Every structure is written in C-alpha cells, then in structure tokens.
Coordinates of C-alpha atoms in Angstrom, one line a residue:
M4 CA 25.0 -86.4 -21.7
N5 CA 28.2 -86.3 -19.7
E6 CA 29.2 -89.9 -19.0
T7 CA 32.4 -90.1 -17.0
T8 CA 32.7 -93.9 -17.2
D9 CA 33.2 -96.2 -20.1
P10 CA 29.8 -97.5 -21.1
T11 CA 31.3 -100.6 -22.6
S12 CA 32.8 -101.7 -19.3
A13 CA 31.0 -104.1 -16.9
Y14 CA 29.6 -101.3 -14.8
G15 CA 29.9 -98.5 -17.4
G16 CA 27.4 -95.8 -18.0
S17 CA 25.9 -95.8 -14.5
W18 CA 26.2 -93.4 -11.6
Y19 CA 27.1 -96.5 -9.5
A20 CA 30.1 -97.1 -11.7
A21 CA 31.4 -93.6 -11.2
T22 CA 30.9 -93.8 -7.4
K23 CA 31.8 -97.4 -6.6
V24 CA 34.5 -98.3 -4.1
D25 CA 37.8 -99.7 -5.1
A26 CA 37.4 -103.5 -5.5
P27 CA 39.8 -106.1 -6.7
Q28 CA 39.1 -108.0 -9.9
R29 CA 38.9 -111.6 -9.0
P30 CA 40.8 -114.2 -11.0
S31 CA 39.1 -116.8 -13.2
L32 CA 39.0 -120.4 -12.2
T33 CA 42.0 -122.3 -13.7
A34 CA 42.4 -125.3 -11.4
D35 CA 40.0 -128.2 -10.6
L36 CA 38.4 -128.0 -7.2
D37 CA 36.3 -130.2 -4.9
V38 CA 34.1 -128.3 -2.5
D39 CA 30.9 -128.8 -0.5
V40 CA 28.9 -126.2 -2.4
C41 CA 29.3 -124.5 -5.7
V42 CA 27.3 -121.3 -6.3
I43 CA 26.8 -120.2 -9.9
G44 CA 26.1 -116.5 -10.3
G45 CA 27.8 -113.5 -8.6
G46 CA 24.8 -111.3 -7.9
L47 CA 23.3 -110.6 -4.5
A48 CA 21.6 -113.9 -4.1
G49 CA 24.8 -115.9 -4.9
L50 CA 27.0 -113.7 -2.8
T51 CA 24.6 -114.0 0.2
T52 CA 24.4 -117.8 -0.2
A53 CA 28.2 -118.1 -0.5
R54 CA 28.8 -116.0 2.6
E55 CA 26.2 -117.8 4.8
V56 CA 27.5 -121.3 3.7
A57 CA 31.1 -120.2 4.5
R58 CA 30.1 -118.8 7.9
R59 CA 28.8 -122.2 8.8
G60 CA 32.2 -123.8 8.1
W61 CA 31.5 -125.5 4.8
S62 CA 33.7 -125.1 1.8
V63 CA 32.1 -123.0 -1.0
V64 CA 33.2 -121.7 -4.4
L65 CA 31.3 -119.0 -6.3
I66 CA 31.8 -118.6 -10.1
E67 CA 30.6 -115.7 -12.1
A68 CA 30.6 -115.5 -15.9
G69 CA 31.5 -111.8 -15.9
R70 CA 32.0 -109.3 -13.1
L71 CA 30.3 -109.5 -9.7
A72 CA 26.9 -107.7 -9.7
E73 CA 27.3 -106.4 -13.2
H74 CA 23.6 -107.1 -14.1
A75 CA 20.5 -106.3 -12.1
S76 CA 22.2 -106.6 -8.7
G77 CA 24.4 -103.6 -9.3
R78 CA 22.2 -101.6 -11.6
N79 CA 18.9 -101.1 -9.7
T80 CA 17.8 -98.1 -7.8
G81 CA 18.9 -99.4 -4.4
F82 CA 15.5 -99.7 -2.7
V83 CA 15.5 -102.3 0.1
L84 CA 11.9 -102.8 0.8
P85 CA 9.7 -105.3 2.7
G86 CA 7.4 -107.6 0.8
F87 CA 7.5 -109.0 -2.8
A88 CA 6.7 -107.8 -6.3
A89 CA 3.3 -109.6 -5.9
A90 CA 0.6 -107.7 -4.2
P91 CA -0.4 -108.9 -0.7
E92 CA -3.9 -109.7 -1.9
R93 CA -2.6 -112.0 -4.6
I94 CA -0.4 -113.8 -2.1
I95 CA -3.3 -114.3 0.3
G96 CA -5.4 -115.6 -2.6
R97 CA -2.8 -118.2 -3.3
V98 CA -1.7 -119.4 0.1
G99 CA -4.1 -117.9 2.6
F100 CA -3.7 -115.2 5.2
S101 CA -1.6 -117.0 7.7
R102 CA 1.0 -118.3 5.3
A103 CA 1.1 -114.9 3.5
K104 CA 1.8 -113.3 6.8
D105 CA 4.7 -115.7 7.4
L106 CA 6.1 -114.9 3.9
W107 CA 6.0 -111.2 4.6
A108 CA 7.9 -111.8 7.8
L109 CA 10.6 -113.7 5.8
S110 CA 10.8 -110.7 3.4
Q111 CA 11.3 -108.4 6.3
S112 CA 14.1 -110.7 7.6
G113 CA 15.8 -110.1 4.2
L114 CA 15.6 -106.4 4.7
D115 CA 17.0 -106.7 8.2
Y116 CA 19.8 -108.9 6.9
V117 CA 20.9 -106.1 4.6
R118 CA 20.7 -103.5 7.3
D119 CA 22.6 -105.6 9.8
T120 CA 25.3 -106.6 7.2
I121 CA 25.9 -102.9 6.5
A122 CA 26.1 -102.1 10.2
D123 CA 28.2 -105.1 11.2
G124 CA 30.6 -105.2 8.3
A125 CA 31.0 -101.4 8.0
I126 CA 30.7 -101.8 4.2
P127 CA 32.0 -98.5 2.7
G128 CA 30.2 -96.4 0.2
V129 CA 26.7 -97.8 0.8
D130 CA 25.2 -94.4 1.9
A131 CA 22.1 -96.0 3.5
Q132 CA 19.1 -93.8 4.0
D133 CA 15.9 -94.7 5.8
G134 CA 12.3 -94.7 4.4
W135 CA 10.2 -95.5 1.4
L136 CA 7.1 -93.6 0.3
Y137 CA 4.6 -95.5 -1.8
V138 CA 2.6 -92.6 -3.4
S139 CA -0.7 -92.5 -5.2
K140 CA -1.2 -90.3 -8.3
I141 CA -5.0 -90.5 -8.0
D142 CA -7.3 -89.6 -5.1
N143 CA -7.9 -93.1 -3.8
G144 CA -7.6 -92.7 -0.1
D145 CA -10.0 -95.6 0.5
V146 CA -7.8 -98.0 -1.4
F147 CA -4.7 -96.9 0.5
T148 CA -6.6 -97.2 3.8
R149 CA -7.5 -100.8 3.1
L150 CA -3.9 -101.6 2.0
A151 CA -2.6 -100.0 5.2
G152 CA -5.0 -102.0 7.3
L153 CA -3.9 -105.3 5.6
L154 CA -0.2 -104.5 6.0
G155 CA -0.9 -103.6 9.6
E156 CA -2.4 -107.1 10.1
F157 CA 0.8 -108.5 8.6
G158 CA 2.8 -106.7 11.3
V159 CA 4.4 -104.2 9.0
E160 CA 5.5 -100.9 10.5
I161 CA 3.8 -98.3 8.3
E162 CA 2.4 -94.7 8.4
G163 CA -0.5 -93.4 6.4
W164 CA 0.1 -90.0 4.9
P165 CA -2.7 -87.7 3.7
A166 CA -2.3 -85.6 0.6
E167 CA -1.4 -82.5 2.6
Q168 CA 1.5 -84.3 4.3
V169 CA 2.7 -85.9 1.0
R170 CA 2.8 -82.5 -0.7
A171 CA 4.6 -80.9 2.1
S172 CA 7.5 -83.3 1.5
L173 CA 7.1 -83.9 -2.2
R174 CA 6.0 -80.6 -3.6
S175 CA 4.2 -81.9 -6.6
E176 CA 0.5 -81.5 -7.6
R177 CA 0.6 -85.0 -9.1
Y178 CA 0.5 -86.7 -5.7
F179 CA -2.3 -87.5 -3.3
H180 CA -2.0 -90.1 -0.5
A181 CA 0.9 -92.3 0.5
I182 CA 2.0 -95.1 2.7
H183 CA 5.3 -94.6 4.5
F184 CA 7.6 -97.5 5.3
P185 CA 10.0 -96.0 7.9
R186 CA 12.0 -99.3 8.2
A187 CA 12.8 -99.5 4.5
I188 CA 16.2 -98.3 3.4
N189 CA 17.9 -97.3 0.2
I190 CA 21.5 -98.0 -0.6
H191 CA 24.3 -98.0 -3.2
P192 CA 23.6 -101.6 -4.4
L193 CA 26.9 -102.1 -6.3
N194 CA 29.0 -101.0 -3.3
Y195 CA 26.9 -103.3 -1.1
A196 CA 27.5 -106.2 -3.4
L197 CA 31.2 -105.6 -3.5
G198 CA 31.3 -105.3 0.3
L199 CA 29.2 -108.5 0.6
A200 CA 31.8 -110.3 -1.6
A201 CA 34.6 -109.2 0.6
A202 CA 32.7 -110.4 3.7
A203 CA 32.1 -113.8 2.0
E204 CA 35.8 -114.1 1.3
R205 CA 36.7 -113.2 4.9
A206 CA 34.3 -116.0 6.0
G207 CA 36.2 -118.5 3.7
A208 CA 34.4 -118.4 0.4
H209 CA 36.4 -118.5 -2.9
I210 CA 35.1 -116.2 -5.7
F211 CA 36.1 -116.4 -9.3
E212 CA 35.1 -114.0 -12.0
H213 CA 35.1 -114.5 -15.8
S214 CA 34.4 -118.2 -15.2
P215 CA 31.1 -119.2 -16.8
A216 CA 29.5 -122.5 -16.1
L217 CA 29.3 -124.3 -19.4
S218 CA 27.5 -127.4 -18.3
I219 CA 26.3 -129.2 -15.2
D220 CA 26.0 -132.9 -14.6
P221 CA 23.6 -133.1 -11.6
A222 CA 23.6 -136.9 -11.3
G223 CA 25.0 -138.6 -8.3
V224 CA 26.1 -137.3 -4.9
R225 CA 29.0 -135.3 -6.4
K226 CA 27.8 -132.8 -9.1
R227 CA 30.1 -131.9 -11.9
I228 CA 30.4 -128.3 -13.2
V229 CA 32.5 -127.5 -16.3
T230 CA 34.1 -124.1 -16.9
P231 CA 36.3 -123.0 -19.7
N232 CA 39.6 -123.7 -17.9
A233 CA 38.7 -126.0 -15.0
R234 CA 36.1 -128.3 -13.5
L235 CA 34.4 -128.3 -10.1
R236 CA 32.9 -131.1 -8.0
A237 CA 30.4 -130.3 -5.3
N238 CA 27.8 -132.0 -3.2
H239 CA 25.4 -129.1 -3.8
V240 CA 25.0 -126.6 -6.7
V241 CA 23.1 -123.4 -6.2
L242 CA 21.9 -121.6 -9.3
C243 CA 21.6 -117.9 -8.7
G244 CA 20.8 -116.3 -12.0
N245 CA 17.9 -114.8 -14.0
I246 CA 17.7 -114.8 -17.7
Q247 CA 21.5 -114.8 -18.0
I248 CA 21.4 -118.5 -17.1
A249 CA 19.4 -119.4 -20.2
A250 CA 22.2 -121.2 -21.9
L251 CA 23.0 -123.3 -18.9
M252 CA 19.4 -124.0 -17.7
P253 CA 16.8 -123.1 -20.4
P254 CA 13.8 -124.1 -18.3
I255 CA 14.7 -121.6 -15.6
A256 CA 15.0 -118.7 -18.1
A257 CA 11.8 -119.8 -19.9
A258 CA 9.9 -119.3 -16.6
L259 CA 10.9 -115.6 -16.5
I260 CA 9.9 -112.6 -18.5
P261 CA 12.9 -110.2 -19.0
I262 CA 12.0 -106.7 -17.9
T263 CA 14.5 -103.9 -18.6
T264 CA 14.1 -100.6 -16.8
Y265 CA 16.0 -97.4 -17.6
V266 CA 17.7 -95.1 -15.1
I267 CA 19.1 -91.6 -15.2
T268 CA 21.0 -89.6 -12.7
T269 CA 20.7 -85.9 -13.2
A270 CA 23.3 -83.2 -13.2
P271 CA 23.7 -81.5 -9.8
L272 CA 20.5 -79.5 -9.2
G273 CA 21.7 -77.4 -6.3
P274 CA 19.4 -75.7 -3.7
R275 CA 16.3 -76.0 -6.0
L276 CA 16.2 -79.8 -5.4
A277 CA 15.7 -79.3 -1.7
E278 CA 13.0 -76.8 -2.4
A279 CA 11.1 -79.4 -4.5
I280 CA 11.8 -82.6 -2.4
D281 CA 12.1 -82.5 1.3
Y282 CA 12.4 -86.3 1.8
R283 CA 15.6 -88.4 1.7
G284 CA 14.1 -91.8 1.4
S285 CA 13.0 -93.7 -1.7
V286 CA 9.8 -92.8 -3.6
S287 CA 7.6 -95.0 -5.8
D288 CA 4.6 -93.5 -7.5
S289 CA 3.6 -96.6 -9.5
D290 CA 3.1 -100.4 -9.0
L291 CA 5.2 -101.0 -12.2
A292 CA 7.9 -99.1 -13.8
D293 CA 7.0 -95.4 -13.7
N294 CA 8.5 -93.9 -11.6
H295 CA 10.9 -94.7 -8.8
Y296 CA 13.4 -92.2 -7.6
R297 CA 15.6 -90.8 -4.8
I298 CA 18.2 -88.2 -4.0
V299 CA 21.8 -89.3 -4.5
G300 CA 25.0 -87.4 -4.1
G301 CA 23.4 -84.7 -2.1
D302 CA 21.8 -82.7 -5.0
R303 CA 21.1 -85.2 -7.8
L304 CA 18.0 -87.2 -8.6
M305 CA 18.2 -90.8 -9.6
W306 CA 15.1 -91.5 -11.6
S307 CA 13.9 -94.8 -13.2
G308 CA 11.1 -96.1 -15.4
R309 CA 10.0 -96.9 -18.9
A310 CA 10.1 -100.7 -18.7
T311 CA 10.4 -102.8 -21.8
T312 CA 10.6 -106.5 -22.4
W313 CA 13.4 -106.1 -25.0
E314 CA 16.5 -104.3 -23.9
R315 CA 17.3 -101.1 -25.7
N316 CA 19.9 -98.3 -25.6
P317 CA 19.3 -96.4 -22.3
R318 CA 20.2 -93.1 -24.0
R319 CA 17.0 -93.4 -26.0
Y320 CA 15.0 -93.0 -22.7
A321 CA 17.1 -90.3 -21.1
R322 CA 15.0 -87.5 -22.6
A323 CA 11.7 -89.2 -21.7
L324 CA 12.8 -89.7 -18.1
A325 CA 13.9 -86.1 -17.8
A326 CA 10.5 -85.1 -19.1
D327 CA 8.9 -87.3 -16.4
I328 CA 10.9 -85.3 -13.8
K329 CA 9.8 -82.0 -15.3
K330 CA 6.2 -83.1 -15.3
T331 CA 6.3 -84.1 -11.7
Y332 CA 8.5 -81.2 -10.4
P333 CA 8.1 -78.3 -12.9
Q334 CA 9.8 -76.0 -10.4
L335 CA 13.1 -77.8 -11.2
G336 CA 13.0 -76.4 -14.8
E337 CA 15.1 -78.1 -17.4
V338 CA 17.0 -81.1 -16.0
G339 CA 20.0 -82.7 -17.7
A340 CA 21.1 -86.3 -17.3
D341 CA 24.8 -87.0 -16.5
Y342 CA 24.3 -90.8 -16.5
A343 CA 21.9 -93.2 -18.2
W344 CA 21.9 -97.0 -17.9
S345 CA 19.6 -100.0 -17.8
G346 CA 19.1 -103.1 -15.8
T347 CA 17.4 -106.3 -16.8
L348 CA 15.6 -108.5 -14.3
G349 CA 13.6 -111.7 -14.5
N350 CA 10.0 -111.5 -13.5
S351 CA 8.0 -114.7 -12.9
I352 CA 4.3 -115.0 -13.9
H353 CA 3.1 -114.9 -10.3
R354 CA 5.7 -112.2 -9.4
M355 CA 7.2 -114.3 -6.6
P356 CA 10.8 -115.4 -6.3
Q357 CA 11.7 -119.0 -7.3
I358 CA 13.4 -120.5 -4.3
G359 CA 13.9 -124.2 -3.6
E360 CA 15.4 -127.6 -4.5
L361 CA 15.1 -128.6 -8.2
G362 CA 16.5 -132.0 -7.5
P363 CA 18.7 -133.7 -5.0
G364 CA 21.5 -131.3 -4.2
V365 CA 20.5 -128.8 -7.0
W366 CA 19.1 -125.5 -5.7
L367 CA 17.6 -122.5 -7.3
A368 CA 17.3 -118.8 -6.3
S369 CA 15.9 -116.7 -9.1
G370 CA 13.0 -114.5 -10.3
F371 CA 13.2 -111.7 -7.7
G372 CA 11.3 -109.2 -9.8
G373 CA 11.3 -105.6 -8.5
H374 CA 12.0 -106.5 -4.8
G375 CA 15.4 -108.1 -5.3
L376 CA 17.5 -106.5 -2.5
N377 CA 15.5 -107.9 0.3
T378 CA 14.4 -111.2 -1.3
T379 CA 17.9 -112.1 -2.5
A380 CA 19.2 -111.8 1.0
M381 CA 16.2 -113.8 2.3
A382 CA 16.8 -116.5 -0.4
G383 CA 20.5 -116.8 0.3
N384 CA 19.9 -117.4 4.0
L385 CA 17.1 -119.9 3.4
I386 CA 19.2 -122.0 1.0
A387 CA 22.3 -121.9 3.2
R388 CA 20.2 -123.1 6.2
A389 CA 18.6 -125.8 4.1
I390 CA 21.9 -127.1 2.8
V391 CA 23.9 -127.0 6.1
D392 CA 21.2 -127.4 8.7
G393 CA 18.4 -129.2 6.9
D394 CA 16.0 -126.3 7.6
Q395 CA 12.8 -126.6 5.7
T396 CA 11.6 -123.0 5.7
W397 CA 12.2 -122.7 2.0
R398 CA 9.2 -125.0 1.4
Q399 CA 6.9 -122.0 2.0
F400 CA 7.7 -121.0 -1.6
T401 CA 6.7 -124.4 -3.1
P402 CA 3.2 -123.0 -4.2
F403 CA 5.1 -120.6 -6.5
E404 CA 6.5 -123.1 -8.9
L405 CA 8.2 -122.6 -12.2
V406 CA 5.6 -121.5 -14.8
W407 CA 6.4 -121.2 -18.4
A408 CA 6.4 -117.5 -19.3
G409 CA 5.2 -117.9 -22.9
G410 CA 8.5 -117.2 -24.7
I411 CA 8.4 -114.4 -27.3
V412 CA 4.6 -114.3 -27.2
G413 CA 4.7 -113.9 -23.4
R414 CA 7.2 -111.1 -23.7
A415 CA 4.9 -109.3 -26.3
V416 CA 1.9 -109.8 -24.0
A417 CA 3.9 -108.4 -21.0
Q418 CA 5.0 -105.4 -23.1
T419 CA 1.4 -104.7 -24.1
Y420 CA 0.4 -105.0 -20.5
Y421 CA 3.0 -102.4 -19.5
W422 CA 1.9 -100.0 -22.2
T423 CA -1.8 -100.5 -21.4
K424 CA -1.2 -100.1 -17.6
R425 CA 0.8 -96.9 -18.3
L426 CA -2.0 -95.5 -20.5
R427 CA -4.7 -96.3 -18.0
A428 CA -2.6 -94.8 -15.1
A429 CA -2.1 -91.6 -17.1
M430 CA -5.9 -91.4 -17.8
A431 CA -6.7 -92.0 -14.2
E432 CA -4.2 -89.4 -13.1
R433 CA -5.8 -86.8 -15.5
R434 CA -9.2 -87.6 -14.2
A435 CA -8.0 -87.2 -10.6
R436 CA -6.3 -83.9 -11.4
A437 CA -9.4 -82.6 -13.2
A438 CA -11.6 -83.6 -10.3
E439 CA -9.3 -81.8 -7.9
L440 CA -9.2 -78.7 -10.1
A441 CA -13.0 -78.8 -10.3
H442 CA -13.2 -79.1 -6.5
R443 CA -10.9 -76.1 -6.1
T444 CA -12.9 -74.1 -8.6
R445 CA -16.1 -74.8 -6.8
A446 CA -14.5 -74.0 -3.5
A447 CA -13.1 -70.7 -4.9
D448 CA -16.5 -69.8 -6.4
L449 CA -18.2 -70.6 -3.1
A450 CA -15.7 -68.4 -1.3
K451 CA -16.3 -65.6 -3.8
D452 CA -20.0 -65.9 -3.4
L453 CA -19.7 -65.8 0.4
A454 CA -17.4 -62.8 0.1
N455 CA -19.8 -61.0 -2.2
S456 CA -22.8 -61.9 0.1
E457 CA -20.8 -60.6 3.1
Q458 CA -19.9 -57.4 1.2
A459 CA -23.6 -56.9 0.2
R460 CA -24.7 -57.4 3.8
S461 CA -22.0 -55.0 5.0
S462 CA -23.1 -52.4 2.4
A463 CA -26.7 -52.7 3.3
S464 CA -25.8 -52.3 7.0
V465 CA -23.9 -49.1 6.2
Q466 CA -26.8 -47.8 4.2
D467 CA -29.3 -48.6 7.0
E468 CA -27.1 -46.8 9.5
A469 CA -26.9 -43.8 7.3
R470 CA -30.7 -43.8 6.8
T471 CA -31.3 -44.0 10.5
E472 CA -28.9 -41.1 11.2
S473 CA -30.7 -39.0 8.5
E474 CA -34.1 -39.7 10.0
A475 CA -32.9 -38.9 13.5
E476 CA -31.4 -35.6 12.3
S477 CA -34.8 -34.6 10.7
L478 CA -36.5 -35.0 14.0
V479 CA -34.1 -32.9 16.0
P480 CA -33.9 -29.1 15.3
P481 CA -30.6 -27.6 14.3
A482 CA -28.6 -26.2 17.1
A483 CA -29.2 -22.6 16.0
E484 CA -32.9 -23.0 16.2
M485 CA -32.8 -24.4 19.6
Q486 CA -31.2 -21.2 21.1
P487 CA -33.9 -18.6 22.1
T488 CA -33.0 -15.0 21.2
A489 CA -35.8 -13.4 23.4
E490 CA -38.1 -14.4 26.1
S491 CA -41.1 -14.2 23.7
D492 CA -39.5 -16.7 21.4
V493 CA -39.8 -19.3 24.0
P494 CA -42.9 -21.4 23.4
P495 CA -45.2 -21.9 26.4
A496 CA -44.6 -25.2 28.0
T497 CA -48.2 -25.4 29.5
P498 CA -51.6 -23.5 29.3
A499 CA -51.1 -22.2 32.9
A500 CA -47.9 -20.7 31.9
A501 CA -49.5 -19.0 29.0
Q502 CA -52.2 -17.4 31.2
R503 CA -49.6 -16.1 33.7
R504 CA -47.7 -14.5 30.8
N505 CA -50.8 -12.8 29.4
R506 CA -51.8 -11.3 32.8
R507 CA -48.2 -10.0 33.2
Q508 CA -48.4 -8.3 29.8
R509 CA -51.7 -6.6 30.7
R510 CA -50.4 -5.3 34.0
E511 CA -47.4 -3.9 32.3
G512 CA -49.6 -2.2 29.6
A513 CA -51.9 -0.6 32.3
K514 CA -48.9 0.9 34.1
A515 CA -47.8 2.4 30.9

C-alpha cells in the first residue's frame, strides 16, 4: 500500500488527507471568554451550528478536542443524500405518514443547505458531483417499485431504473434494479468542513482546536465550560459529538452504538475504469455497510464497507475491499489500494439523529448514523433557529429520544446483526444469480429448440421441393424424345387423322 500521508496525523492515511486544501491550524483556547453560545465539537454539525448562530449576530465560540472534522465528518465517503439512516416505513410506523413526510422534507433541506453553501461560498476542493444510485443485488423489482412509490408520495425526486439501464451504467452482473436520486450529490467532505469553518469565521465565529471540554456545569442561566487552559461562560451550550463525547457526557455516548467502516481508494485505474463504470454519482448496493463507492480523482475508485462495532486497523480490510471490487467488476482485474482508512460514527437504536434540548440552554446534535452530511446541516440550522429565534421545528425529533444502546452487549449484538445481515444478503444474491442463470439457460435452450425446429422445417421443405421436381420430371419426356425424326414417328392425334393417313398410304402403294 502506497500511503503518501502520515497515518498517525489527524487526517493521515486517507485519500482526503492527500487531497485536502490548505487550511490553518487554529489555536487552542488560552483565555477565559463570555459568549452567547458555546459549541462543543468541530465536526459538520458543530461547524454548521456555529456558522448559523454567528450569521444571526450572536457571539459564538466553537471548541474542538483535536482537529476540525478529524473523525467521521472528514472520513466518510462524501455522500450527501436525502432521508435518514432509518427506513421510511419505520419512520412512518413511529410518527405517522404526515410527520414522516415533514421529516423527509427537513432532511432534503439539509442536502440543499450543503449544495447552496458550496455554490455561495465557492468552497475550494469540494468536487461536487450529482446523483446517487441505490442498487439491488437481488431481483426484487416489486420491492423497489413500492419504495419508489412511497418516496414519490414524500415528494422526493427519483427515477426507477430497470436492470438493463443499471447494467448499462454499472457493468456488473451482480446488479438488478435501482432507484436514482438525481438531486443527491457527492463531495470531498473534509474540504467541505474546512470551507465551512472558514465561512463560520467570516460570519464572526471563533474556533479553537486542541481545546477539549473537560467538564460542564449546566446550572443557571450562564453555563460554565472548563478546558485545559481556560474557561468559558455561555447562555447556551450545544453538544455536537458522537461517541467521542463519552468522557464529558456518558449518557449521550451510551445511547449510541459505535460503527466503524473501512474505506480504500484504489491506485489509478486508467481507461478500464470508464469501461466498467459509466456513472459519476455515488453508488450504494446495500442498506448497511457493503458496499458504497464512487469515482474520485478521475480514474480511482473510493470503496467502503466491512462495518465493525470495534475499531480495527483499516489495513486489515484493504485486501477484502479490493476483493469486493473484483467480485463486482471482474473486468478491472487486480486492483491495488493506495489509501486505506476508517471512520467511526454513532448509530442510535432507532437510526434517527438525536436533536433537541436536553435541559434549559443545553442542546444536543448527535447520532447521525450513515446519513450525516445532510442531517448535520439540518441539525445545525434547527438548533441555531431554536436558540436565536425560538423556532420549535426541532420538536419533530422528540419521538426519537435517547435510548440506551446496551453497552458492550449492545455492541456485540449489533456486530452479530451485521454479520448475519451480510451472510443473508450474500445468500440472497447467490439465489438471484442462480435464478437469472437458470432463466438464461432456459431461454437459450428454447432458442436452440426453435432454431432446430426451424431448421427441420426448412430441410423438410427443401426435400418436398426436390421430390416435387423429381415427380414432375418423370411425367415429362426428355427433350430428345419429344423431337420427331420422321413423319411416321408422330403419333396420331385422333382416329380421323389415322384413317386419312392409311388411305394416303394405300393410294401411294397402288401407284407404285
């Protein structure tokens, strides 16, 4: 593996680190400050909140324990999608159709926010591309038809792709039907986060790195936050963290299951990549971890999967992910990985984000699961509006309260679920491929039988024609026999003609 970045650095080991834009390293907090809002956590949710609070004219400080977006926010595959990690049917089952539709509209507003921020702020190095294909590896067109109909009722802009259209763009025999989301985008998430930080600072926010919050005293109107070298006082505190916030707020981390996914970026593949994949958007061929991918850098594949509930060395999974690529696109041949890294996110039991007010002036934005790029933007806007304007839209998430995730036992159960889901998916895929092969074999046999039948009919027709010609020839004398050599050889046509000939012969004999 050819890693061109230091894997021990904040962003090391990832393709994003090698291609990130130049960004200043922010100072740590060394002086006490009094502000309106303190945001804890420098991921996408925290950066969006800080920016939107600052844009409304309030004073805001963001503190980050390490570097900005060094965890899941800067290490994901960059898919900006509508919706949530929870399936639409589950959301409907919990809050009803009308409220579920409103929630999906909020998720779309988060996607639109990312798109507009990129366009308005001219954030460099984001490399936004349109489109997301959600692909099936089994022949379940009826299921996709129902899902497409439900999303259409939600007002989502989608396209249903049959297997032929899917395989024309993704030249893999593993794939069948797909739902295309043309308004989704994929981006360089680290560069987006760094650009968002710069936009927040331009709006008036103050950002400090290497400044972990050691404790919070949420009592009273003015909350107190202690860092290693300074203290903060704020009317509002916004906690924007996942499992990394465990030491500060154990109940929040206990409500999340840590899920680590592994990502590789291949070596340049040249023209053969375009021959295999004629689609520049994002692709997901699973509800869970396996696999999500897109083209980056013109001729490389970024490929993710192999989720675990305990973080492991990403290099252990590079070969397995490369094997997944070969299984899906065997025409690419052997594929090498230039970069391998991992990202750990927090997944709630109900797979919906945790957004709301924990207590007076203490806010939470967490648990974004696998749809973090749109829902972090949504959450940052909801909380900023709630703090500054008193907006109550965030209450739509109150049905998705903090639920204890089960600790170590919960992680083990989740890991078993992932393994079981992967095994069942593989078995279903094999059955689908076998059924398709059997169908093709039957079709080929039928075509062969039809061809043989047609050939037999054609042969019989030729034989009949030959027999008819032979019979006709037996009824017609040969040409030589049809030419008379003397008058006597000509047979009489009628009895009268024969009598006239006999009389003529007698007269000639008498004269002689």
